[in-house]
Coordinates of C-alpha atoms in Angstrom, one line a residue:
M1384 CA 36.6 39.8 53.6
K1385 CA 38.5 39.1 50.7
K1386 CA 37.9 35.8 51.2
I1387 CA 34.0 35.8 50.9
Y1388 CA 33.8 37.6 47.6
I1389 CA 36.1 34.8 46.4
I1390 CA 33.5 32.2 47.8
L1391 CA 30.8 34.0 46.5
F1392 CA 32.5 34.1 42.9
A1393 CA 33.0 30.6 42.9
F1394 CA 29.5 30.1 43.8
V1395 CA 28.2 32.2 41.2
I1396 CA 30.6 30.2 38.6
V1397 CA 29.1 26.8 38.9
L1398 CA 25.7 27.5 39.4
L1399 CA 25.8 30.0 35.7
G1400 CA 27.4 26.6 34.8
L1401 CA 24.5 24.5 36.1
I1402 CA 22.3 26.7 34.0
L1403 CA 24.5 26.6 30.3
V1404 CA 24.6 22.4 31.3
T1405 CA 20.3 22.3 31.5
F1406 CA 20.2 25.0 28.7
K1407 CA 21.9 22.9 26.3
K1408 CA 20.4 19.9 27.2
E1409 CA 17.0 21.4 27.0
T1410 CA 17.2 22.7 23.8
S1411 CA 18.8 19.6 22.4
T1412 CA 16.0 17.4 23.0
P1413 CA 12.9 17.0 21.3
N1414 CA 10.4 19.5 21.6
L1415 CA 7.4 16.6 22.3
N1416 CA 4.4 19.0 22.8
L1417 CA 4.8 21.4 20.0
S1418 CA 1.0 21.9 18.4
I1419 CA -0.3 22.3 14.7
S1420 CA -3.6 24.2 14.8
S1421 CA -6.7 22.5 13.3
S1422 CA -7.8 24.4 10.3
W1423 CA -11.4 22.7 9.0
I1424 CA -12.8 19.4 9.3
K1425 CA -14.7 17.8 6.6
E1426 CA -17.1 15.0 7.8
F1427 CA -19.5 12.9 5.0
V1428 CA -22.5 11.8 6.5
G1429 CA -24.2 8.3 6.9
N1430 CA -23.0 5.4 5.2
N1431 CA -21.1 8.1 2.6
K1432 CA -17.7 6.9 3.0
I1433 CA -14.5 8.1 1.2
L1434 CA -13.5 5.5 -1.2
S1435 CA -10.3 5.5 -2.5
Q1436 CA -7.2 7.8 -1.3
P1437 CA -7.9 11.5 -1.5
I1438 CA -5.5 13.4 -3.6
Y1439 CA -4.2 17.3 -3.6
Y1440 CA -4.1 18.6 -7.0
N1441 CA -3.3 23.0 -7.6
G1442 CA -4.9 23.6 -3.8
N1443 CA -7.3 20.7 -4.0
L1444 CA -8.2 18.4 -2.5
F1445 CA -10.2 15.2 -4.2
I1446 CA -12.2 12.7 -2.7
Q1447 CA -14.4 9.8 -3.8
T1448 CA -17.1 8.7 -1.7
S1449 CA -19.1 5.8 -1.7
S1450 CA -22.4 8.5 -3.6
A1451 CA -20.4 10.8 -4.6
I1452 CA -16.9 12.7 -6.8
Y1453 CA -16.4 16.1 -4.0
S1454 CA -13.8 18.8 -5.0
L1455 CA -12.5 20.8 -1.9
D1456 CA -10.8 23.7 -1.9
A1457 CA -7.7 22.6 0.8
I1458 CA -7.1 25.8 2.1
S1459 CA -10.8 26.7 3.7
G1460 CA -12.4 23.5 2.8
N1461 CA -15.3 24.9 0.7
L1462 CA -17.3 22.7 -1.6
L1463 CA -16.0 23.7 -5.1
W1464 CA -18.1 21.0 -7.2
E1465 CA -20.3 17.9 -6.0
T1466 CA -21.0 15.3 -8.4
K1467 CA -23.0 12.0 -7.9
I1468 CA -22.2 8.8 -9.0
P1469 CA -23.8 5.6 -8.6
P1470 CA -23.5 3.4 -5.5
F1471 CA -21.0 0.6 -5.2
Q1472 CA -22.8 -2.6 -6.2
S1473 CA -19.8 -5.4 -6.0
S1474 CA -16.5 -4.1 -5.0
D1475 CA -16.5 -4.0 -1.5
I1476 CA -13.4 -6.1 -1.1
F1477 CA -11.6 -3.7 -3.9
Y1478 CA -12.5 -0.3 -1.4
D1479 CA -8.9 -0.2 -0.3
S1480 CA -7.3 -0.3 -3.8
L1481 CA -9.7 2.0 -5.9
P1482 CA -6.6 3.9 -7.9
M1483 CA -7.5 7.7 -8.9
R1484 CA -6.0 10.2 -10.9
I1485 CA -5.9 13.5 -12.5
N1486 CA -4.7 16.3 -14.8
D1487 CA -5.1 19.8 -15.3
T1488 CA -8.9 18.8 -17.7
F1489 CA -10.1 15.2 -16.4
L1490 CA -10.1 13.5 -13.2
I1491 CA -10.1 9.8 -13.6
V1492 CA -11.6 7.5 -10.8
L1493 CA -13.7 4.1 -11.3
L1494 CA -17.1 3.6 -10.5
E1495 CA -16.6 -0.2 -10.3
A1496 CA -14.0 -2.3 -9.9
N1497 CA -13.6 -2.6 -13.1
T1498 CA -15.7 0.7 -14.4
I1499 CA -13.8 3.5 -15.3
A1500 CA -15.2 6.8 -15.7
A1501 CA -13.9 10.8 -16.7
F1502 CA -14.5 13.5 -15.1
N1503 CA -14.1 17.5 -15.4
S1504 CA -11.3 18.3 -12.9
K1505 CA -12.8 21.8 -12.6
N1506 CA -16.3 21.8 -12.5
G1507 CA -17.3 17.9 -12.0
D1508 CA -18.7 17.3 -15.6
L1509 CA -19.0 13.6 -16.2
L1510 CA -17.4 13.4 -19.4
W1511 CA -17.5 9.8 -19.9
V1512 CA -17.8 6.3 -18.6
S1513 CA -16.4 3.1 -20.5
N1514 CA -16.3 -0.6 -18.9
E1515 CA -14.8 -1.9 -22.2
I1516 CA -13.1 -4.8 -21.1
P1517 CA -10.5 -6.5 -23.4
F1518 CA -11.2 -10.0 -23.8
V1519 CA -9.0 -12.7 -22.0
P1520 CA -9.4 -16.4 -21.8
N1521 CA -9.5 -18.1 -18.2
A1522 CA -10.5 -14.2 -16.5
Y1523 CA -13.8 -15.4 -15.7
S1524 CA -14.3 -14.2 -12.0
D1525 CA -15.2 -10.5 -10.9
K1526 CA -11.4 -10.0 -9.3
S1527 CA -9.8 -11.3 -12.6
I1528 CA -11.1 -8.2 -14.5
S1529 CA -11.0 -5.7 -11.7
I1530 CA -8.1 -3.4 -12.0
Y1531 CA -5.4 -2.9 -10.6
D1532 CA -3.3 -0.4 -11.1
L1533 CA -4.0 2.9 -13.8
E1534 CA -2.1 6.0 -14.5
I1535 CA -2.6 9.6 -16.9
Q1536 CA 0.3 10.0 -20.0
N1537 CA -0.8 12.8 -22.3
D1538 CA -3.5 11.6 -24.0
L1539 CA -4.2 8.1 -22.5
V1540 CA -5.4 6.3 -19.9
F1541 CA -2.6 3.3 -19.0
V1542 CA -5.0 0.4 -16.8
S1543 CA -3.7 -3.0 -15.3
R1544 CA -6.0 -5.3 -14.2
W1545 CA -5.6 -8.2 -12.3
N1546 CA -6.3 -10.8 -15.7
N1547 CA -3.2 -10.1 -16.3
T1548 CA -3.8 -7.1 -19.1
L1549 CA -2.4 -3.9 -19.8
A1550 CA -4.4 -1.5 -21.7
A1551 CA -4.8 1.8 -22.9
Y1552 CA -8.1 3.9 -23.6
N1553 CA -7.8 7.2 -25.4
I1554 CA -8.1 10.0 -22.2
V1555 CA -11.0 11.9 -24.5
S1556 CA -13.3 9.3 -25.8
G1557 CA -12.9 6.9 -23.4
S1558 CA -12.6 4.4 -26.0
L1559 CA -10.0 1.3 -26.2
V1560 CA -6.6 2.0 -28.3
W1561 CA -4.8 -1.4 -27.0
N1562 CA -4.4 -4.3 -24.8
K1563 CA -1.6 -6.1 -23.7
V1564 CA -2.0 -10.0 -22.6
I1565 CA 1.3 -10.2 -20.4
P1566 CA 2.1 -14.0 -18.2
P1567 CA 0.4 -13.9 -15.1
R1568 CA 1.8 -11.5 -12.6
T1569 CA 1.1 -10.6 -8.6
T1570 CA 2.2 -6.8 -8.7
L1571 CA 1.1 -5.1 -12.4
D1572 CA 2.6 -1.2 -11.7
I1573 CA 1.8 1.6 -14.7
I1574 CA 4.6 3.7 -14.8
P1575 CA 4.8 5.9 -17.6
Y1576 CA 7.8 6.6 -18.9
R1577 CA 8.4 9.5 -22.2
E1578 CA 7.6 7.9 -25.3
K1579 CA 6.5 4.8 -23.3
V1580 CA 4.7 2.6 -20.2
L1581 CA 6.1 0.4 -18.1
L1582 CA 4.7 -2.6 -16.6
N1583 CA 6.6 -3.3 -13.6
T1584 CA 5.7 -6.6 -11.9
L1585 CA 6.5 -8.4 -9.2
D1586 CA 9.9 -9.5 -11.4
T1587 CA 10.4 -8.5 -14.7
L1588 CA 10.3 -4.9 -15.7
Y1589 CA 7.9 -4.7 -19.1
F1590 CA 9.3 -2.2 -21.8
Y1591 CA 5.5 -1.5 -23.8
N1592 CA 5.2 1.7 -27.2
N1593 CA 3.0 3.7 -25.3
K1594 CA 0.7 4.5 -29.1
D1595 CA 0.4 0.7 -29.9
G1596 CA 1.1 -1.1 -27.1
T1597 CA 4.0 -3.4 -29.0
E1598 CA 6.6 -4.5 -26.4
V1599 CA 10.2 -3.2 -26.6
G1600 CA 12.5 -4.8 -24.2
N1601 CA 12.1 -7.0 -20.5
L1602 CA 14.8 -6.1 -17.8
S1603 CA 14.2 -9.4 -15.1
H1604 CA 14.7 -8.3 -11.7
Y1605 CA 16.5 -8.9 -8.7
G1606 CA 14.0 -10.5 -6.8
D1607 CA 10.9 -9.4 -5.7
T1608 CA 9.7 -5.5 -6.4
Q1609 CA 8.5 -4.0 -3.2
G1610 CA 8.1 0.1 -4.1
N1611 CA 10.1 2.5 -6.8
L1612 CA 10.2 6.1 -7.9
L1613 CA 10.7 7.4 -11.1
E1614 CA 13.2 10.3 -11.5
D1615 CA 14.4 11.8 -14.7
D1616 CA 16.1 8.9 -16.2
T1617 CA 16.4 6.9 -13.5
L1618 CA 14.0 4.2 -11.6
Y1619 CA 14.9 3.7 -8.3
I1620 CA 13.4 0.4 -7.0
A1621 CA 13.0 -2.2 -4.0
F1622 CA 13.6 -5.8 -3.9
D1623 CA 13.7 -8.8 -2.0
N1624 CA 17.8 -9.6 -2.3
G1625 CA 19.5 -9.8 0.2
K1626 CA 22.7 -8.3 -1.6
C1627 CA 20.7 -5.9 -3.6
S1628 CA 17.2 -4.4 -2.2
V1629 CA 17.4 -1.4 -3.8
A1630 CA 18.8 -0.2 -6.5
A1631 CA 19.0 2.6 -9.4
L1632 CA 18.1 1.3 -13.1
N1633 CA 19.3 3.6 -16.1
L1634 CA 15.7 3.4 -18.3
E1635 CA 17.8 4.9 -21.4
T1636 CA 20.4 1.8 -21.3
R1637 CA 18.4 -0.5 -19.2
T1638 CA 21.1 -1.0 -17.2
Y1639 CA 21.7 -0.7 -12.8
K1640 CA 23.9 1.9 -12.5
W1641 CA 24.5 0.6 -8.4
C1642 CA 22.5 -1.5 -6.1
I1643 CA 22.8 -2.0 -2.4
S1644 CA 22.1 -3.7 1.6
P1645 CA 20.6 -0.8 3.2
F1646 CA 18.4 -2.2 5.3
E1647 CA 19.7 -5.3 8.2
N1648 CA 16.3 -7.5 7.3
Y1649 CA 16.1 -7.5 3.4
Y1650 CA 12.5 -9.0 3.6
F1651 CA 9.7 -6.0 3.8
S1652 CA 6.6 -7.0 5.9
H1653 CA 6.2 -3.3 5.5
P1654 CA 5.4 -1.3 2.5
V1655 CA 9.1 0.3 0.8
L1656 CA 8.0 3.6 -0.4
F1657 CA 10.2 6.4 -2.0
I1658 CA 10.5 10.1 -2.5
S1659 CA 13.4 12.4 -3.1
D1660 CA 14.1 16.5 -2.9
G1661 CA 16.1 16.3 -5.8
D1662 CA 20.0 15.7 -3.8
Y1663 CA 19.0 12.3 -2.0
V1664 CA 16.8 9.9 -2.3
Y1665 CA 15.3 8.5 0.3
I1666 CA 13.1 4.6 1.3
Y1667 CA 11.8 3.8 3.8
T1668 CA 9.1 1.3 5.4
H1669 CA 6.9 1.7 9.0
E1670 CA 10.1 1.3 11.2
K1671 CA 13.1 2.8 9.4
I1672 CA 14.8 5.9 6.8
I1673 CA 16.9 6.1 4.7
A1674 CA 19.3 8.5 3.2
I1675 CA 20.7 7.6 -0.5
S1676 CA 22.6 10.2 -2.7
K1677 CA 22.4 9.3 -6.3
E1678 CA 25.4 7.5 -6.5
G1679 CA 24.3 5.0 -3.8
I1680 CA 26.1 6.0 -0.4
I1681 CA 23.7 5.8 2.0
N1682 CA 24.0 9.6 3.6
W1683 CA 22.2 8.5 7.3
A1684 CA 19.7 6.7 8.5
I1685 CA 17.5 6.7 11.1
K1686 CA 14.6 4.9 13.0
P1687 CA 12.0 7.4 13.9
S1688 CA 10.3 7.2 17.4
T1689 CA 6.9 6.5 16.0
Q1690 CA 5.3 4.4 13.1
I1691 CA 5.9 5.5 8.9
E1692 CA 3.0 6.4 7.6
R1693 CA 4.5 8.4 5.6
V1694 CA 7.1 10.4 4.8
Y1695 CA 7.0 14.7 3.2
I1696 CA 9.6 17.4 2.5
N1697 CA 8.4 20.5 3.9
N1698 CA 10.2 23.8 3.2
S1699 CA 13.7 22.2 3.3
S1700 CA 12.4 19.6 5.6
L1701 CA 12.0 16.3 6.1
Y1702 CA 8.9 15.0 8.4
A1703 CA 8.0 11.0 9.3
V1704 CA 4.1 11.0 9.4
N1705 CA 2.3 8.3 11.8
A1706 CA -1.2 8.5 10.2
Y1707 CA -2.8 7.0 13.5
M1708 CA -1.4 8.9 16.7
I1709 CA -1.7 10.7 15.0
N1710 CA 1.9 12.9 14.8
S1711 CA 4.9 14.2 12.6
I1712 CA 8.4 14.1 13.9
R1713 CA 11.0 16.4 11.6
I1714 CA 14.3 15.2 10.7
E1715 CA 16.8 16.8 10.7
N1716 CA 19.8 15.3 9.1
G1717 CA 18.7 11.9 10.2
V1718 CA 18.1 13.6 13.5
E1719 CA 14.1 13.6 15.9
K1720 CA 13.4 17.4 16.0
E1721 CA 10.0 18.5 16.7
I1722 CA 7.8 15.7 17.8
L1723 CA 3.8 17.2 16.5
I1724 CA 1.1 16.2 18.3
I1725 CA -2.0 16.4 17.0
E1726 CA -4.1 14.3 18.8
E1727 CA -5.0 10.7 18.1
Q1728 CA -7.6 9.6 15.6
N1729 CA -7.4 6.7 13.6
S1730 CA -7.1 7.4 9.9
K1731 CA -7.7 5.0 6.8
W1732 CA -5.5 6.5 4.2
L1733 CA -2.5 8.3 4.2
P1734 CA -1.4 11.1 5.1
I1735 CA -1.7 14.2 3.1
I1736 CA 0.6 17.1 3.4
E1737 CA 1.2 20.0 0.3
E1738 CA 2.8 23.4 1.0
N1739 CA 2.2 24.0 5.3
L1740 CA -1.2 22.2 4.9
M1741 CA -1.9 18.5 6.4
F1742 CA -4.9 16.5 5.9
I1743 CA -5.8 13.8 7.7
F1744 CA -8.2 11.0 6.5
E1745 CA -10.9 9.0 8.7
I1746 CA -13.7 6.6 6.8
N1747 CA -15.7 9.1 6.2
K1748 CA -14.5 12.9 7.8
I1749 CA -11.0 14.8 6.6
Y1750 CA -9.2 16.7 9.1
A1751 CA -7.3 20.0 7.4
Y1752 CA -4.1 21.2 9.7
K1753 CA -1.3 24.1 9.2
N1754 CA 1.6 24.0 10.4

């Protein structure tokens, strides 16, 4: 009888061990079926297509289509205002590069590839339209005068054009304040910084006084630039350079704090983007995410199991979004956790994630999800 009890006891121990191992395996495996609930859908009918990357600001979504500007309540999807705009006539080739910027009062958009317009961001009223294009010799083609980038800083709107100019417009009146011509460059990213405005080109960073456009310095890059992030007095920037592909630049002293090469292949075939949570700077391409300390030390690197379109931070967790599947992977200390499956859609624009909401954009449709 004693022998039977011993056998039963041993059997129970083995069974508990198997259950424990199975449970441990299950809890350490990412959940591949955690769903995100659909909140609302907005569809634009006919040929009314979304033309620029939508933006989120103070709880509202702002969308530019081929016939109107819209403001939607982000939680409910309710229309706050709609302002009709003239249909685009000659800008098909620029649809993927129509920037839109906003502050508490102004929404700045493009009505043509070379025309800027300002709307009241609270009610959609048209405030001004400016097609005052600075003259540049040999800037004869439509593309040469089209706008590459625009940014808002206080009472100024900065505009860079393919004709290698940087111009400042008064945000209240739309009048031209100053214009600068630079040597031919292929990238013209604008970075407002304190009393200056920076123009980040492919191989040089230019510093201008934001009031009169006077050049106050420039700095040659280590290689072709592929992305940047401004945080306080530091510009984090990526280069196509084997010995220095990610760097931190002190803008006050115009000196590099550090420069490292965290990628095996330093030639980036995809866009390089940055995001920061205050403690770490995250640099990512379509294939990899790397967490770097403010001192230039790599904390971790990961190749997620999905192509990356956008990385965002929500409730102290890092998420990588694939805009084509559509899914979202939660990453904790460089390790994949839940994979949040939504559904297969073909997203033209980058997703927006704010607080507990995710927005996916097709050519003429918006999907809102609650996480």
